[in-house]
């Protein structure tokens, strides 16, 4: 058995020249289950993406504008018995008014397999549009990325329908299955398409409208796989968190939007489920700037619990989390000051092991994991029990990293971060 994990980020993330998202996969008895795909969908933010398809394997993806060009270059850096150099794997069109593509999101549904989805800002005579592109790596076939076209496979955008794709989240709940979700910018409806193992539906370049109308003041969406063929969709609207279930067999929503109560949300929700599926833990940044948590299981929400915060001075950013086993969840948040100018963010950590929250109860203290020159929550990925890797995108264009092999003690030290450098400026 091995575990592959994924996590994504944050409305509080600052716009930068790079992008990120993380993924999780568990293979049990030859059945592949991607039971975590944390990507908060926002049309105006950039992200970094990290994925693992097995123990000891990590792949980091970032996008960076090509100097004096209207295109962005996608870069990858991999770890397997050591880190590789940054390599360019794609060039996609971009809007000169945006520093990078709208989103980069990587998922894995099995050993040696990575699928990368990129939503690119472009410009037309009618205004801003976005287009979605796809590339994949399958080491059982060959070592290179396909398709060979620099941008990859075109999956549509406003040139094929009367809507704009506003950032794309990819989710995989089984072998050779992908679901792509997006939202129309400016508080618009929810969009969807999927790969059924042999073809894209509704077509390679078209998307399905999953909502009948726009939702004013919708802060964003977050999708997580809680079981084989089952996805949970969460959204924040007017500060309230709502939930809806999506069925991968019928390819449709099977429940209406249901309020999880609250009204205290400051930002997008973040959700995580354990390997193999199970209860979903939902986290939000509250209007009091503290972290709040709700557990969803068997159609029941257990209410919101105050978790406190490691922040004492600033509003903080969205929360991230990861799970490497049943009843285990690790939560991370960031302290960042934005005025008079951004300062390095400090990362704080809290975890639940069984029914006990560390280091001192659900509303108790958080562990300080040190600072780095970024001011948003880190991306967390776990490729095995007790193993967590954290990645942060610096405002200096550098990716920073730290890790733990036991869930408690961190390298390179408890409060220091390892620099992995950044893509070259070409």
C-alpha positions as CSV (number, residue, x, y, z in Angstrom):
1,X,0.0,0.0,0.0
2,X,1.1,3.5,-0.6
3,X,-0.4,6.9,-0.1
4,X,-0.3,9.9,-2.4
5,X,-1.6,13.2,-1.1
6,X,-2.6,16.5,-2.4
7,X,-3.6,19.9,-1.1
8,X,-4.3,23.3,-2.6
9,X,-4.7,27.0,-1.6
10,X,-6.0,29.9,-0.6
11,X,-8.0,33.1,-1.2
12,X,-5.5,34.8,1.1
13,X,-2.7,33.9,-1.3
14,X,-0.9,36.9,-2.8
15,X,-0.7,37.1,-6.6
16,X,2.8,36.0,-7.6
17,X,4.7,34.7,-10.7
18,X,4.2,31.0,-9.7
19,X,1.3,28.7,-9.0
20,X,0.4,25.6,-6.8
21,X,-2.0,22.7,-5.9
22,X,-1.5,19.3,-4.1
23,X,-2.9,15.8,-4.6
24,X,-3.7,12.6,-2.7
25,X,-4.1,9.1,-3.9
26,X,-4.4,5.7,-2.1
27,X,-4.0,2.4,-3.8
28,X,-5.5,-0.5,-2.0
29,X,-6.0,-4.0,-3.5
30,X,-5.5,-2.6,-7.0
31,X,-8.2,0.0,-6.6
32,X,-7.0,3.6,-7.0
33,X,-8.8,6.2,-4.9
34,X,-8.0,9.8,-5.0
35,X,-9.6,10.9,-1.8
36,X,-8.2,14.4,-1.5
37,X,-8.1,17.2,-4.0
38,X,-7.9,20.5,-2.3
39,X,-8.1,23.3,-4.7
40,X,-9.9,26.5,-3.9
41,X,-11.2,28.0,-7.1
42,X,-10.6,31.6,-7.6
43,X,-10.2,33.3,-11.0
44,X,-7.8,36.0,-9.8
45,X,-5.1,34.0,-7.9
46,X,-2.1,32.1,-8.9
47,X,-1.1,28.8,-7.3
48,X,1.8,26.4,-7.1
49,X,1.1,22.7,-7.5
50,X,2.7,19.7,-5.8
51,X,1.8,16.0,-6.3
52,X,3.2,12.6,-5.2
53,X,2.4,9.3,-6.9
54,X,4.3,7.1,-4.4
55,X,6.7,7.0,-1.4
56,X,9.7,9.1,-1.9
57,X,8.4,10.8,-5.0
58,X,7.4,14.5,-5.3
59,X,6.8,16.8,-8.3
60,X,6.5,20.6,-8.0
61,X,4.9,22.6,-10.8
62,X,5.0,26.4,-11.1
63,X,4.2,28.9,-13.9
64,X,6.2,31.9,-14.7
65,X,5.7,34.6,-17.3
66,X,8.3,34.6,-20.1
67,X,10.0,38.0,-20.2
68,X,8.8,40.3,-23.0
69,X,6.2,37.7,-24.0
70,X,2.5,37.1,-23.8
71,X,3.1,33.4,-22.8
72,X,3.8,31.6,-19.6
73,X,6.2,28.7,-19.1
74,X,5.4,25.7,-16.9
75,X,8.3,24.4,-14.9
76,X,8.7,21.1,-12.9
77,X,11.2,20.1,-10.2
78,X,11.1,16.5,-9.0
79,X,12.4,14.5,-6.0
80,X,13.4,10.9,-6.1
81,X,16.6,10.1,-4.3
82,X,17.4,13.8,-4.6
83,X,16.1,17.0,-6.3
84,X,16.3,17.6,-10.0
85,X,16.9,21.0,-11.6
86,X,13.9,23.0,-12.8
87,X,12.8,21.9,-16.3
88,X,10.4,23.5,-18.7
89,X,7.6,21.2,-19.8
90,X,5.0,23.6,-21.4
91,X,4.4,27.0,-22.8
92,X,0.9,28.4,-22.8
93,X,-0.7,31.7,-23.9
94,X,-1.2,34.3,-21.2
95,X,-2.7,37.8,-20.9
96,X,0.0,40.6,-20.7
97,X,-2.1,42.1,-17.9
98,X,-1.6,39.0,-15.6
99,X,1.6,37.8,-14.1
100,X,0.9,34.1,-14.6
101,X,-1.6,31.6,-15.8
102,X,-4.8,31.5,-13.8
103,X,-4.2,28.0,-12.3
104,X,-1.9,25.0,-12.4
105,X,-3.3,21.8,-10.9
106,X,-1.6,18.4,-10.8
107,X,-3.2,15.1,-9.9
108,X,-2.1,11.4,-9.9
109,X,-4.3,8.3,-10.1
110,X,-1.5,5.7,-10.0
111,X,2.2,5.1,-9.8
112,X,4.2,6.9,-12.5
113,X,1.1,8.9,-13.7
114,X,0.6,12.6,-13.4
115,X,-2.0,14.8,-15.1
116,X,-1.5,18.5,-15.3
117,X,-4.2,21.0,-16.0
118,X,-3.5,24.7,-16.8
119,X,-6.0,27.5,-17.1
120,X,-4.5,30.4,-19.0
121,X,-5.5,34.1,-19.1
122,X,-5.8,35.4,-22.7
123,X,-7.2,38.4,-24.4
124,X,-9.6,38.8,-27.3
125,X,-11.4,41.7,-29.0
126,X,-14.4,41.0,-26.8
127,X,-12.4,41.1,-23.5
128,X,-10.6,38.7,-21.2
129,X,-11.1,35.0,-21.7
130,X,-9.4,31.8,-20.3
131,X,-8.6,28.5,-21.9
132,X,-7.8,25.2,-20.3
133,X,-4.9,22.9,-21.3
134,X,-3.9,19.4,-20.3
135,X,-0.6,17.5,-20.3
136,X,0.3,14.1,-18.8
137,X,3.3,12.0,-17.8
138,X,3.0,8.1,-17.8
139,X,6.3,6.5,-17.0
140,X,5.0,3.1,-18.0
141,X,4.8,4.3,-21.6
142,X,7.7,6.8,-21.8
143,X,9.6,9.4,-19.8
144,X,8.4,12.5,-21.6
145,X,5.3,14.7,-21.2
146,X,2.4,14.3,-23.7
147,X,0.9,15.7,-25.9
148,X,4.1,17.0,-27.5
149,X,2.5,20.3,-28.5
150,X,4.1,23.0,-26.3
151,X,0.7,23.9,-24.7
152,X,-0.7,20.4,-24.6
153,X,-4.2,19.3,-25.2
154,X,-6.8,22.0,-25.5
155,X,-9.9,21.5,-23.3
156,X,-11.9,24.5,-24.3
157,X,-12.8,27.9,-22.9
158,X,-14.8,31.0,-23.9
159,X,-14.0,30.3,-27.6
160,X,-16.4,27.4,-27.4
161,X,-19.1,28.6,-25.0
162,X,-20.4,31.9,-23.6
163,X,-18.6,31.8,-20.3
164,X,-15.1,32.3,-19.0
165,X,-13.3,29.5,-17.2
166,X,-12.2,31.0,-13.9
167,X,-9.4,28.8,-12.7
168,X,-9.6,25.0,-12.8
169,X,-9.5,22.3,-10.1
170,X,-8.9,18.7,-11.1
171,X,-10.1,15.8,-8.9
172,X,-9.5,12.0,-9.5
173,X,-11.4,9.4,-7.5
174,X,-10.2,6.3,-9.5
175,X,-8.0,4.9,-12.2
176,X,-8.2,6.9,-15.4
177,X,-10.9,9.2,-14.2
178,X,-10.8,13.0,-13.9
179,X,-13.4,15.6,-12.9
180,X,-12.6,19.2,-13.7
181,X,-14.5,22.0,-11.8
182,X,-14.4,25.7,-12.4
183,X,-16.5,28.7,-11.7
184,X,-17.5,31.7,-13.8
185,X,-15.7,34.8,-12.6
186,X,-17.5,37.6,-10.8
187,X,-19.6,35.3,-8.6
188,X,-20.9,33.1,-11.5
189,X,-22.1,29.6,-11.6
190,X,-20.3,26.3,-11.3
191,X,-18.8,24.5,-14.4
192,X,-17.8,20.9,-14.9
193,X,-16.3,18.4,-17.3
194,X,-14.9,14.9,-16.9
195,X,-12.8,12.2,-18.5
196,X,-14.5,8.8,-18.3
197,X,-11.4,6.7,-19.3
198,X,-11.9,7.0,-23.0
199,X,-13.4,10.5,-23.8
200,X,-14.0,13.9,-22.4
201,X,-17.6,14.7,-21.6
202,X,-19.7,16.7,-22.6
203,X,-16.9,17.0,-25.2
204,X,-13.2,17.8,-25.3
205,X,-13.8,21.5,-25.6
206,X,-17.2,22.0,-23.9
207,X,-18.2,22.3,-20.3
208,X,-21.4,21.5,-18.5
209,X,-23.2,24.2,-16.5
210,X,-23.6,22.8,-13.0
211,X,-25.7,25.7,-11.7
212,X,-28.7,27.4,-13.2
213,X,-27.7,30.9,-12.0
214,X,-25.0,33.0,-10.5
215,X,-24.5,33.3,-6.8
216,X,-23.7,36.8,-5.6
217,X,-20.8,37.1,-3.1
218,X,-19.8,33.5,-3.5
219,X,-16.2,33.5,-2.2
220,X,-15.2,30.2,-3.9
221,X,-15.5,26.5,-4.1
222,X,-13.5,23.5,-2.7
223,X,-13.9,19.9,-3.9
224,X,-12.7,16.8,-2.0
225,X,-13.2,13.1,-2.8
226,X,-14.6,11.3,0.3
227,X,-15.1,7.9,-1.3
228,X,-14.8,6.0,-4.5
229,X,-17.0,7.7,-7.1
230,X,-18.1,10.3,-4.5
231,X,-17.1,14.0,-4.3
232,X,-18.0,16.6,-1.7
233,X,-18.3,20.2,-2.8
234,X,-18.1,23.1,-0.4
235,X,-18.6,26.8,-1.0
236,X,-18.5,30.0,1.1
237,X,-21.3,32.5,0.4
238,X,-22.0,35.6,2.5
239,X,-19.7,34.1,5.1
240,X,-21.8,30.9,5.3
241,X,-20.4,27.4,4.3
242,X,-22.7,25.2,2.2
243,X,-22.2,21.7,1.0
244,X,-23.4,19.5,-1.9
245,X,-22.6,15.9,-2.9
246,X,-21.5,15.0,-6.5
247,X,-22.0,11.4,-7.7
248,X,-19.3,10.1,-10.1
249,X,-21.5,7.3,-11.5
250,X,-24.4,9.5,-12.6
251,X,-22.1,12.5,-13.1
252,X,-24.6,14.8,-11.3
253,X,-25.3,16.5,-8.0
254,X,-27.3,14.1,-5.8
255,X,-28.0,16.5,-2.9
256,X,-29.1,20.2,-2.9
257,X,-27.0,22.9,-1.4
258,X,-27.2,22.5,2.4
259,X,-26.1,25.1,5.0
260,X,-23.5,24.0,7.4
261,X,-24.5,26.9,9.6
262,X,-22.0,29.4,10.8
263,X,-22.0,32.7,9.0
264,X,-18.6,33.4,10.5
265,X,-16.4,32.5,7.5
266,X,-13.8,35.0,6.4
267,X,-12.4,33.0,3.6
268,X,-12.9,29.9,1.4
269,X,-13.4,26.5,3.1
270,X,-10.7,23.9,3.1
271,X,-11.6,20.2,3.4
272,X,-9.6,16.9,3.8
273,X,-10.5,13.2,4.1
274,X,-8.4,10.3,5.1
275,X,-6.8,7.8,2.7
276,X,-9.4,5.3,1.5
277,X,-12.2,7.8,2.2
278,X,-14.1,8.6,5.3
279,X,-15.3,11.6,7.3
280,X,-14.4,15.0,5.9
281,X,-12.9,17.7,8.1
282,X,-13.8,21.2,7.0
283,X,-11.7,24.2,8.1
284,X,-12.3,28.0,7.6
285,X,-10.7,31.2,8.7
286,X,-13.4,32.9,10.9
287,X,-14.4,36.5,11.0
288,X,-12.6,36.6,14.3
289,X,-9.4,35.5,12.4
290,X,-9.3,32.3,14.3
291,X,-9.5,28.8,12.7
292,X,-12.9,26.9,12.9
293,X,-13.5,23.2,12.2
294,X,-16.6,21.1,11.3
295,X,-16.7,17.4,10.7
296,X,-19.0,15.9,8.1
297,X,-19.9,12.2,8.2
298,X,-22.9,10.2,7.0
299,X,-24.8,13.3,6.1
300,X,-24.4,14.8,9.5
301,X,-22.4,18.0,10.4
302,X,-21.2,18.0,14.0
303,X,-21.1,21.8,14.4
304,X,-18.3,24.3,14.3
305,X,-15.5,24.2,16.9
306,X,-13.2,27.0,17.7
307,X,-9.5,26.0,17.2
308,X,-7.9,29.3,18.2
309,X,-5.0,30.6,16.2
310,X,-1.2,30.9,16.2
311,X,-1.7,34.5,14.9
312,X,-1.8,37.2,17.5
313,X,-1.4,40.4,15.5
314,X,-2.6,39.9,11.9
315,X,-5.7,38.6,10.1
316,X,-4.0,35.6,8.7
317,X,-4.7,33.7,5.5
318,X,-6.7,30.7,4.5
319,X,-6.1,27.3,6.2
320,X,-4.5,24.2,4.7
321,X,-4.6,20.6,5.9
322,X,-3.6,17.0,5.1
323,X,-4.4,13.5,6.3
324,X,-2.0,10.6,6.2
325,X,-4.2,8.0,8.0
326,X,-7.6,7.3,9.6
327,X,-8.4,9.8,12.4
328,X,-5.2,11.8,11.6
329,X,-5.4,15.3,10.3
330,X,-2.7,18.0,10.3
331,X,-3.7,21.7,10.0
332,X,-1.5,24.6,9.0
333,X,-2.1,28.4,9.1
334,X,0.0,31.5,8.4
335,X,0.6,34.8,10.2
336,X,1.2,37.6,7.7
337,X,1.3,41.3,8.1
338,X,0.3,43.3,5.1
339,X,1.0,46.9,6.1
340,X,2.9,49.0,5.6
341,X,4.4,46.2,3.5
342,X,4.3,42.4,3.4
343,X,6.6,40.6,5.8
344,X,7.6,37.0,6.0
345,X,4.9,34.6,7.1
346,X,5.1,32.4,10.1
347,X,3.6,28.9,9.8
348,X,1.7,27.3,12.7
349,X,0.7,23.7,13.1
350,X,-2.0,21.7,15.0
351,X,-3.0,18.1,14.6
352,X,-5.6,15.5,15.7
353,X,-4.4,11.9,16.5
354,X,-7.5,9.8,17.2
355,X,-9.7,12.0,19.4
356,X,-7.0,14.1,20.8
357,X,-5.8,17.5,19.4
358,X,-2.2,18.4,19.8
359,X,-0.2,20.1,21.2
360,X,-2.8,21.1,23.8
361,X,-6.4,20.5,22.8
362,X,-8.6,21.7,20.0
363,X,-8.7,25.3,21.3
364,X,-5.2,25.3,22.7
365,X,-1.8,26.3,21.5
366,X,-0.3,25.9,18.0
367,X,3.3,24.9,17.2
368,X,5.5,27.5,15.5
369,X,7.2,26.1,12.4
370,X,9.2,29.2,11.6
371,X,9.1,31.9,9.0
372,X,9.9,32.2,5.3
373,X,9.4,35.1,2.8
374,X,5.8,34.2,1.9
375,X,2.6,35.4,3.4
376,X,0.1,32.6,2.7
377,X,-0.6,29.2,4.1
378,X,1.8,26.4,2.9
379,X,0.9,23.4,0.7
380,X,0.9,20.1,2.6
381,X,1.5,16.7,0.9
382,X,1.9,13.3,2.5
383,X,3.3,10.2,0.7
384,X,3.1,7.8,3.6
385,X,2.2,7.4,7.3
386,X,3.7,10.2,9.5
387,X,5.4,11.8,6.5
388,X,4.4,15.3,5.6
389,X,6.1,17.7,3.2
390,X,5.3,21.5,3.3
391,X,5.9,23.8,0.4
392,X,5.6,27.6,0.3
393,X,5.9,30.0,-2.6
394,X,8.1,33.0,-1.6
395,X,7.4,36.5,-2.8
396,X,11.0,36.3,-3.9
397,X,10.1,33.7,-6.5
398,X,11.7,30.8,-4.5
399,X,9.9,27.6,-3.4
400,X,10.6,26.8,0.3
401,X,10.3,23.3,1.8
402,X,10.3,21.5,5.2
403,X,9.3,18.0,6.2
404,X,8.6,15.6,9.0
405,X,8.9,11.8,9.2
406,X,7.1,11.3,12.5
407,X,4.5,14.1,12.4
408,X,6.3,16.0,15.2
409,X,9.9,16.7,14.5
410,X,10.7,18.8,11.4
411,X,13.6,19.2,9.1
412,X,15.9,21.0,8.3
413,X,14.9,22.1,11.8
414,X,11.8,23.0,13.7
415,X,11.8,26.6,12.5
416,X,14.0,26.7,9.5
417,X,13.0,26.1,5.8
418,X,15.0,24.6,2.9
419,X,15.3,26.7,-0.2
420,X,14.6,24.8,-3.5
421,X,15.3,27.8,-5.7
422,X,12.9,29.0,-8.4
423,X,12.7,28.6,-12.2
424,X,15.1,30.7,-14.2
425,X,13.9,34.0,-15.7
426,X,13.7,32.8,-19.4
